[in-house]
Coordinates of N, CA and C in Angstrom, one line a residue:
X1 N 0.9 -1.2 0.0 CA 0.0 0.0 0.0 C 0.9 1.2 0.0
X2 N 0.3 2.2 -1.1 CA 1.7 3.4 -0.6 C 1.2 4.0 0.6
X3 N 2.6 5.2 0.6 CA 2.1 5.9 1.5 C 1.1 6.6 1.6
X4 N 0.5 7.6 0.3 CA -0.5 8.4 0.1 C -1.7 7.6 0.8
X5 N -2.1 6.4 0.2 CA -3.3 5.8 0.3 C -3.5 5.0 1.8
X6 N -2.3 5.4 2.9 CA -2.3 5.1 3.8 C -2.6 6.4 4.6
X7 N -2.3 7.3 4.2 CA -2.4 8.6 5.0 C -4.4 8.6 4.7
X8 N -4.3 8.2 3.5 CA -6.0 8.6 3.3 C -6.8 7.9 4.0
X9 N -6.7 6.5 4.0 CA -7.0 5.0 4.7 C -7.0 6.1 6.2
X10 N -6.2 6.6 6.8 CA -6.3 6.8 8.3 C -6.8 7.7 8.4
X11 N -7.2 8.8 7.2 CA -8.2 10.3 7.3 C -9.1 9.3 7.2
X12 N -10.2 8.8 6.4 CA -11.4 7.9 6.4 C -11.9 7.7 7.3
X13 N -11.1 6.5 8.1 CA -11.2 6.0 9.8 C -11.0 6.5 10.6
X14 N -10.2 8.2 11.0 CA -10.6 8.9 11.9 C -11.9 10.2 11.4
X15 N -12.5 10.2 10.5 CA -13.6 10.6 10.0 C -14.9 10.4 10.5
X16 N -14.8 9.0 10.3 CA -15.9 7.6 10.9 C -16.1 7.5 11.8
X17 N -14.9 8.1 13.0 CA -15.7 7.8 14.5 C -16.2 9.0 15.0
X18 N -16.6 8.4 16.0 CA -17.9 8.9 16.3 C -18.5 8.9 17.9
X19 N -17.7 10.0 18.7 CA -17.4 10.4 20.2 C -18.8 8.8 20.6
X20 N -20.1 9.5 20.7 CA -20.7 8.6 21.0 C -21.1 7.3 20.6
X21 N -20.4 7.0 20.1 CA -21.0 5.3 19.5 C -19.8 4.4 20.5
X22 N -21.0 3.9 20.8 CA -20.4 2.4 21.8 C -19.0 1.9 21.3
X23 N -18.0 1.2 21.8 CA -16.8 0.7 21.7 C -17.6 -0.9 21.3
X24 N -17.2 -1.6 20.2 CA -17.5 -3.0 20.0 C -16.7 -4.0 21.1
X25 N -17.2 -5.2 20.5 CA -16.7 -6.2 21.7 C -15.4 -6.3 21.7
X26 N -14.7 -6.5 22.7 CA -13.5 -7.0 23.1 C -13.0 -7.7 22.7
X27 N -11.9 -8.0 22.1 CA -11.7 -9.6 21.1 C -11.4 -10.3 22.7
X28 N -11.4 -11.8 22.7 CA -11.3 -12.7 23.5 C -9.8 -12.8 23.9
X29 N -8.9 -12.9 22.6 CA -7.6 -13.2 23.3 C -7.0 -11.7 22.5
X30 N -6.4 -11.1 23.4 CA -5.4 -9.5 22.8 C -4.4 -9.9 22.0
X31 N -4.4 -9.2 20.8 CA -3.1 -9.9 20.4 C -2.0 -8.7 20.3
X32 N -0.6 -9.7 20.3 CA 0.6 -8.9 20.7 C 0.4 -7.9 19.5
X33 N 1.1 -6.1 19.3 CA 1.4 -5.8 18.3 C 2.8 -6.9 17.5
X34 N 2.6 -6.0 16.5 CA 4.0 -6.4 15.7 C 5.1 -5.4 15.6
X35 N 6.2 -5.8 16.3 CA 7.1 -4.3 16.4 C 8.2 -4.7 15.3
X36 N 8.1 -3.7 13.8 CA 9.4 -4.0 13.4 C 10.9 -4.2 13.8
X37 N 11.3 -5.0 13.1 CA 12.9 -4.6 13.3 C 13.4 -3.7 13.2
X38 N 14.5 -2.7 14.0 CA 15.3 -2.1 13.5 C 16.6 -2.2 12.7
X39 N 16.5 -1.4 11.7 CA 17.3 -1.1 10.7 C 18.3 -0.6 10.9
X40 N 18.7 0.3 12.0 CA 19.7 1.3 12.5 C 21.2 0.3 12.0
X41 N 20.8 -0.9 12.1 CA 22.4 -2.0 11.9 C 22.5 -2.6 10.9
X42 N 21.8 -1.8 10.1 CA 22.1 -2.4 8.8 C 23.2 -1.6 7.8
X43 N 24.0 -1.9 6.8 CA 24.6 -0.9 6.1 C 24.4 0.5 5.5
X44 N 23.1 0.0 4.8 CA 22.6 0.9 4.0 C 22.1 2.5 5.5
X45 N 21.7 2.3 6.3 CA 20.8 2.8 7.2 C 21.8 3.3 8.1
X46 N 23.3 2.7 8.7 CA 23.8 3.3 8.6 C 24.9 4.2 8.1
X47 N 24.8 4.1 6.8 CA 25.8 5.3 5.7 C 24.9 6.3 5.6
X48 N 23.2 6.3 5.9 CA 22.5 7.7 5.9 C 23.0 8.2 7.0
X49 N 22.5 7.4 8.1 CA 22.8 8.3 9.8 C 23.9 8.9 9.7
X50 N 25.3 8.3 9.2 CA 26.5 8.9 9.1 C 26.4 10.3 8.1
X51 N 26.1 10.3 7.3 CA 26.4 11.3 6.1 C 25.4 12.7 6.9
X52 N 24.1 11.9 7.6 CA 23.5 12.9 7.7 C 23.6 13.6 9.3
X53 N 24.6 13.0 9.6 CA 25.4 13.5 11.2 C 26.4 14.5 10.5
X54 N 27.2 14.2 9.6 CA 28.3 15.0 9.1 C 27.5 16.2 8.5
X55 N 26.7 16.3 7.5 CA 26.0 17.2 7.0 C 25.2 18.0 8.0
X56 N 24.5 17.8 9.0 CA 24.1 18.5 10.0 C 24.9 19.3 10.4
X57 N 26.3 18.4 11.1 CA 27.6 19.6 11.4 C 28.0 21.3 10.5
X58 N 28.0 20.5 9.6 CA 28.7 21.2 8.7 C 27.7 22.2 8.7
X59 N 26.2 22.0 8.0 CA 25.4 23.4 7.8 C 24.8 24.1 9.2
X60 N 25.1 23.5 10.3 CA 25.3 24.0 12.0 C 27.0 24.9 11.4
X61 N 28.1 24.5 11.3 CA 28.7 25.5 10.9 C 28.9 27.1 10.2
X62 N 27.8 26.6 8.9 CA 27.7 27.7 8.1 C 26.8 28.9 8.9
X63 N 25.8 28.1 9.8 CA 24.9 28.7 10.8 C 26.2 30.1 11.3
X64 N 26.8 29.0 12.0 CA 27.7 30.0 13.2 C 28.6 31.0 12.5
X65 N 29.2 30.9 11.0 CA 29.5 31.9 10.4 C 28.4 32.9 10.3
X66 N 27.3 32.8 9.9 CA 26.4 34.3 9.6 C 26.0 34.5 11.2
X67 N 26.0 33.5 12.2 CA 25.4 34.8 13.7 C 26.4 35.9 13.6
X68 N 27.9 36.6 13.3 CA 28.4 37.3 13.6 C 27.8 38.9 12.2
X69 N 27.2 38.0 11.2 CA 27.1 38.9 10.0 C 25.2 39.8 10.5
X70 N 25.4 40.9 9.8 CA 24.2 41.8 9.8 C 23.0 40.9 9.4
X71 N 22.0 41.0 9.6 CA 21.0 39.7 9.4 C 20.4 40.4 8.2
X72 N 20.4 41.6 8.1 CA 20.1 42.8 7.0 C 21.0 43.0 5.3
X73 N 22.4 41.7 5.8 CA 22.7 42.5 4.9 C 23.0 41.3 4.0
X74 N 23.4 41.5 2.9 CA 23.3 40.0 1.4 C 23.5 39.1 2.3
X75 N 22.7 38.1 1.2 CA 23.7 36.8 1.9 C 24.7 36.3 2.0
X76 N 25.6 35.4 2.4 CA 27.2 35.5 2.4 C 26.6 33.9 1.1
X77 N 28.4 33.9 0.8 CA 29.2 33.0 -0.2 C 29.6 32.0 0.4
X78 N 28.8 30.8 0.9 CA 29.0 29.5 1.8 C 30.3 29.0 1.0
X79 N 31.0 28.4 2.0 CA 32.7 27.7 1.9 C 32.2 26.3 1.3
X80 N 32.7 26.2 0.3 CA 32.6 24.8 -0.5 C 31.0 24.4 -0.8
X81 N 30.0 25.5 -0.7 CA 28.7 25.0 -0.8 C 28.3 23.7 -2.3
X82 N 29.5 23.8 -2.9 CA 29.0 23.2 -4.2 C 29.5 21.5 -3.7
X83 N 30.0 21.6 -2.9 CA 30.4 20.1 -2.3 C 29.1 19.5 -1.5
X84 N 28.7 20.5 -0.8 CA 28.1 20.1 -0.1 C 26.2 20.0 -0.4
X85 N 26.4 20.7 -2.0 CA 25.4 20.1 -2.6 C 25.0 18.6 -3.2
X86 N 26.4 18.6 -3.6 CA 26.0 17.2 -3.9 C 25.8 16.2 -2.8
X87 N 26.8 16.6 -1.6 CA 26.5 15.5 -1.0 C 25.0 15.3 -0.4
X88 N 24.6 16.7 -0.3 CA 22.7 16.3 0.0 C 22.1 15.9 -1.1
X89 N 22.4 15.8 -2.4 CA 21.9 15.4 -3.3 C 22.1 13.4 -3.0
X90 N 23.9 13.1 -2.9 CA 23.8 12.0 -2.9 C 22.9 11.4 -1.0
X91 N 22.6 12.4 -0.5 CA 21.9 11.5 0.6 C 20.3 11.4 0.7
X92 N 20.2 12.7 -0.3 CA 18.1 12.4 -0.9 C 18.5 10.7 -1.4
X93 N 19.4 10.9 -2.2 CA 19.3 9.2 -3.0 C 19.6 7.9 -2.4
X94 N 20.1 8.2 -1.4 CA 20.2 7.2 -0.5 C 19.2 7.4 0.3
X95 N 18.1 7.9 0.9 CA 17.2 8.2 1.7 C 16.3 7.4 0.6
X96 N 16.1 7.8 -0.4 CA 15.0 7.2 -1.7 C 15.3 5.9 -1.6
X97 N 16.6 5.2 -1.2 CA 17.3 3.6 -2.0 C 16.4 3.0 -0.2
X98 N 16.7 3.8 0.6 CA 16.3 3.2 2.1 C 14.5 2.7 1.9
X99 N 14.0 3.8 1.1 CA 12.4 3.7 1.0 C 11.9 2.5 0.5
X100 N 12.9 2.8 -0.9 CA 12.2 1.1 -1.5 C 13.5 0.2 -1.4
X101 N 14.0 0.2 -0.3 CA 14.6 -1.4 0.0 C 12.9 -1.7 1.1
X102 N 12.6 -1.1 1.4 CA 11.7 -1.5 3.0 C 10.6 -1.3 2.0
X103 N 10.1 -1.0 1.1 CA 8.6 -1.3 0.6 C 9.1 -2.2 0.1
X104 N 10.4 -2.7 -0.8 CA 10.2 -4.0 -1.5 C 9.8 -5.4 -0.7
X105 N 10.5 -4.9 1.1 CA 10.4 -6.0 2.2 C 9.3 -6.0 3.0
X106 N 8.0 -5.0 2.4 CA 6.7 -5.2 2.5 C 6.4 -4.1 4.0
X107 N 7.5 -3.5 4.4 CA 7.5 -2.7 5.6 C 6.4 -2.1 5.7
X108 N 5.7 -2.1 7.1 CA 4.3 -1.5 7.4 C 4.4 -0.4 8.6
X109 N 5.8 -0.1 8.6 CA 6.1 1.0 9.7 C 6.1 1.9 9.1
X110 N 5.9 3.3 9.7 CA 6.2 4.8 8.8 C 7.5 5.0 7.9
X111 N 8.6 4.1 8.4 CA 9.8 4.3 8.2 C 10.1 4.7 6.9
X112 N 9.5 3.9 5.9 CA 9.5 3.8 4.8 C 9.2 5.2 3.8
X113 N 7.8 5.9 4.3 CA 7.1 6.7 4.3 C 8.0 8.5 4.3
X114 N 8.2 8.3 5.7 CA 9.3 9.2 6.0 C 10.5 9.4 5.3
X115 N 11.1 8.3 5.1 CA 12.5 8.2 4.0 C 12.3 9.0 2.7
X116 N 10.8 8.6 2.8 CA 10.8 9.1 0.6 C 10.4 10.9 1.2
X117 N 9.8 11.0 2.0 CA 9.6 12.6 2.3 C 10.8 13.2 2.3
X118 N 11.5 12.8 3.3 CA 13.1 13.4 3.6 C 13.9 13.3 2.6
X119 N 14.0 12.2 1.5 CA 14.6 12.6 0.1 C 14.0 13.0 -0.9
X120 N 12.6 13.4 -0.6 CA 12.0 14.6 -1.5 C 12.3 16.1 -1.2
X121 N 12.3 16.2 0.4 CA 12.7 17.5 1.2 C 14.2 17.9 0.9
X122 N 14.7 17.9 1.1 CA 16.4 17.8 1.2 C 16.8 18.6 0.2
X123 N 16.2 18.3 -1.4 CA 16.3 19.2 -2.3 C 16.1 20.5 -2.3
X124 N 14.5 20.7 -1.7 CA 14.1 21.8 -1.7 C 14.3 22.5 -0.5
X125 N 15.2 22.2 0.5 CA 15.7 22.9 1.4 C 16.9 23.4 0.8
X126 N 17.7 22.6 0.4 CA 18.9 23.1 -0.7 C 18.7 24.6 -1.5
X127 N 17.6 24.0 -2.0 CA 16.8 24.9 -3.1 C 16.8 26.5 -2.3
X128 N 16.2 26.3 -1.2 CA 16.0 27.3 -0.1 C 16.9 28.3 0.2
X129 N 18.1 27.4 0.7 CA 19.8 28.0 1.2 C 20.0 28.5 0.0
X130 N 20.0 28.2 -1.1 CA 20.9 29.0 -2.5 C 20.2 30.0 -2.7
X131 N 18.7 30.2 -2.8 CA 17.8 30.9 -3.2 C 17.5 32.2 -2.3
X132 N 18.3 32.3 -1.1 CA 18.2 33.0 0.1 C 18.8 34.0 -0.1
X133 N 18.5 35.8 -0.5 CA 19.0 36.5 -0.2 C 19.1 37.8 0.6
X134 N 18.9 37.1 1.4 CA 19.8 37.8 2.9 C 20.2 36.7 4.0
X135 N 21.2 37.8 5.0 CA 21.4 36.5 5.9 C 20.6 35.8 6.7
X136 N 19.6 36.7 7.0 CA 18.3 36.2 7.8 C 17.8 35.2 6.9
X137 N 17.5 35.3 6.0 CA 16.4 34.6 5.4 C 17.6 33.2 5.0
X138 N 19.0 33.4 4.9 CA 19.8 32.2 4.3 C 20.0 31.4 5.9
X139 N 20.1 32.1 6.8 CA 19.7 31.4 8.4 C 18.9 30.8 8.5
X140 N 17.7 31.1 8.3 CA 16.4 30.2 8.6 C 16.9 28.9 7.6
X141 N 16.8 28.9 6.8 CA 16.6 28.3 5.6 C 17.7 27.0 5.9
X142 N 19.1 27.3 6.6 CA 20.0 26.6 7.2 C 19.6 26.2 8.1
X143 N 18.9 27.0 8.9 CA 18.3 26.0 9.9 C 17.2 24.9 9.8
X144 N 16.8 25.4 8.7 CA 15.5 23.9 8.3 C 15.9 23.1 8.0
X145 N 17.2 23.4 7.6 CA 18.1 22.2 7.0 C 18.3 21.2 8.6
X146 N 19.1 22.1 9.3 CA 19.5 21.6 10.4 C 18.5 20.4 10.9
X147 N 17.2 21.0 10.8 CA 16.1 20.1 11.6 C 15.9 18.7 10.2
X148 N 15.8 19.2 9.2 CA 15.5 18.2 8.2 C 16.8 17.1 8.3
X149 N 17.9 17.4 8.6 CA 18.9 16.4 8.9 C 19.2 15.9 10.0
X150 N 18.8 15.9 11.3 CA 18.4 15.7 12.6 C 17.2 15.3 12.5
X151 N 16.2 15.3 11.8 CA 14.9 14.0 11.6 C 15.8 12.7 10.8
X152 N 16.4 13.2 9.9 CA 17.2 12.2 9.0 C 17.8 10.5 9.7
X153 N 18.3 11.7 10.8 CA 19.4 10.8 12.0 C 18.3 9.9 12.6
X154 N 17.3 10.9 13.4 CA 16.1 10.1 14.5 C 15.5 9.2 13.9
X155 N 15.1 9.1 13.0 CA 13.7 8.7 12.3 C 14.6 7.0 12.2
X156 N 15.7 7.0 12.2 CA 16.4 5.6 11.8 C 17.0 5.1 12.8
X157 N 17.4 5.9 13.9 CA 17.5 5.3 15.2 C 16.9 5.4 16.4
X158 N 15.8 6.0 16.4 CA 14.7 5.5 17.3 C 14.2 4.2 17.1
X159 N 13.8 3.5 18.5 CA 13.4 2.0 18.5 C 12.0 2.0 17.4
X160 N 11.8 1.4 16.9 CA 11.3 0.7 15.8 C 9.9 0.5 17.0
X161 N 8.4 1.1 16.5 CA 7.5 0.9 17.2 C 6.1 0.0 16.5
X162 N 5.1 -0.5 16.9 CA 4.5 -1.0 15.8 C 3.5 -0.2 15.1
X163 N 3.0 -1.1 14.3 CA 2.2 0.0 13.0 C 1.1 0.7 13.4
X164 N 0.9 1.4 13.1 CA -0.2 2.3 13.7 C -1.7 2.0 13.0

């Protein structure tokens, strides 16, 4: 099932209820959830965490270059920004390769879900930082980054919870 038609599937069914209508019967025996595995130890899953620990650093860096600049005035000329394009480029595509290894293995956790957002996002945060002129506006924009690559990290090493 993709993602979309899962997000819709759960708008439907919280649609449908209905404060007062009675709770149905109790099934007889509870059954356990199902808690995926985590991934965090696997290779692929960790060469994202890693790339996306380094990349956080680094645009946390470019951060602490503009707090000392006028927030008023151009935006500054990021140190090696064209390196560090690509390497968000090559970690959208590794974020993408994470999505459909875990849909090909039929994954029913968000995990999967998330991965293809965050290497859809990534670009257009990119997009954001180049496109930014002033320093304020190239700050913020660094900093969405910051959060979109610190979801990058959590989303893969938090314990693995069951499906919703």
């Amino acid at each position: 099932m993709s993602c979309d038609a899962v997000a819709f599937s759960a708008m439907l069914w919280m649609a449908s209820f209905n404060p007062g209508q009675a709770a149905g019967p109790a099934p007889a025996v509870a059954q356990q959830p199902v808690i995926p595995q985590s991934v965090a130890g696997e290779p692929l899953f960790m060469d994202i965490v890693k790339r996306a620990k380094q990349l956080k650093a680094q645009t946390e860096a470019y951060r602490q270059a503009l707090a000392k600049a006028d927030p008023t005035a151009a935006a500054l000329k990021l140190k090696s920004f064209d390196g560090f394009s690509a390497q968000i480029a090559d970690l959208s595509a590794l974020d993408m390769k994470g999505h459909v290894t875990l849909k090909e293995r039929g994954a029913v956790d968000d995990l999967k879900c998330i991965l293809r957002g965050i290497s859809q996002d990534l670009p257009e945060k990119l997009t954001a930082v180049g496109a930014a002129t002033t320093i304020k506006a190239q700050d913020l924009a660094l900093r969405d980054m910051v959060y979109l690559l610190n979801d990058n990290v959590e989303v893969i090493t938090a314990p693995p919870q069951p499906a919703a």
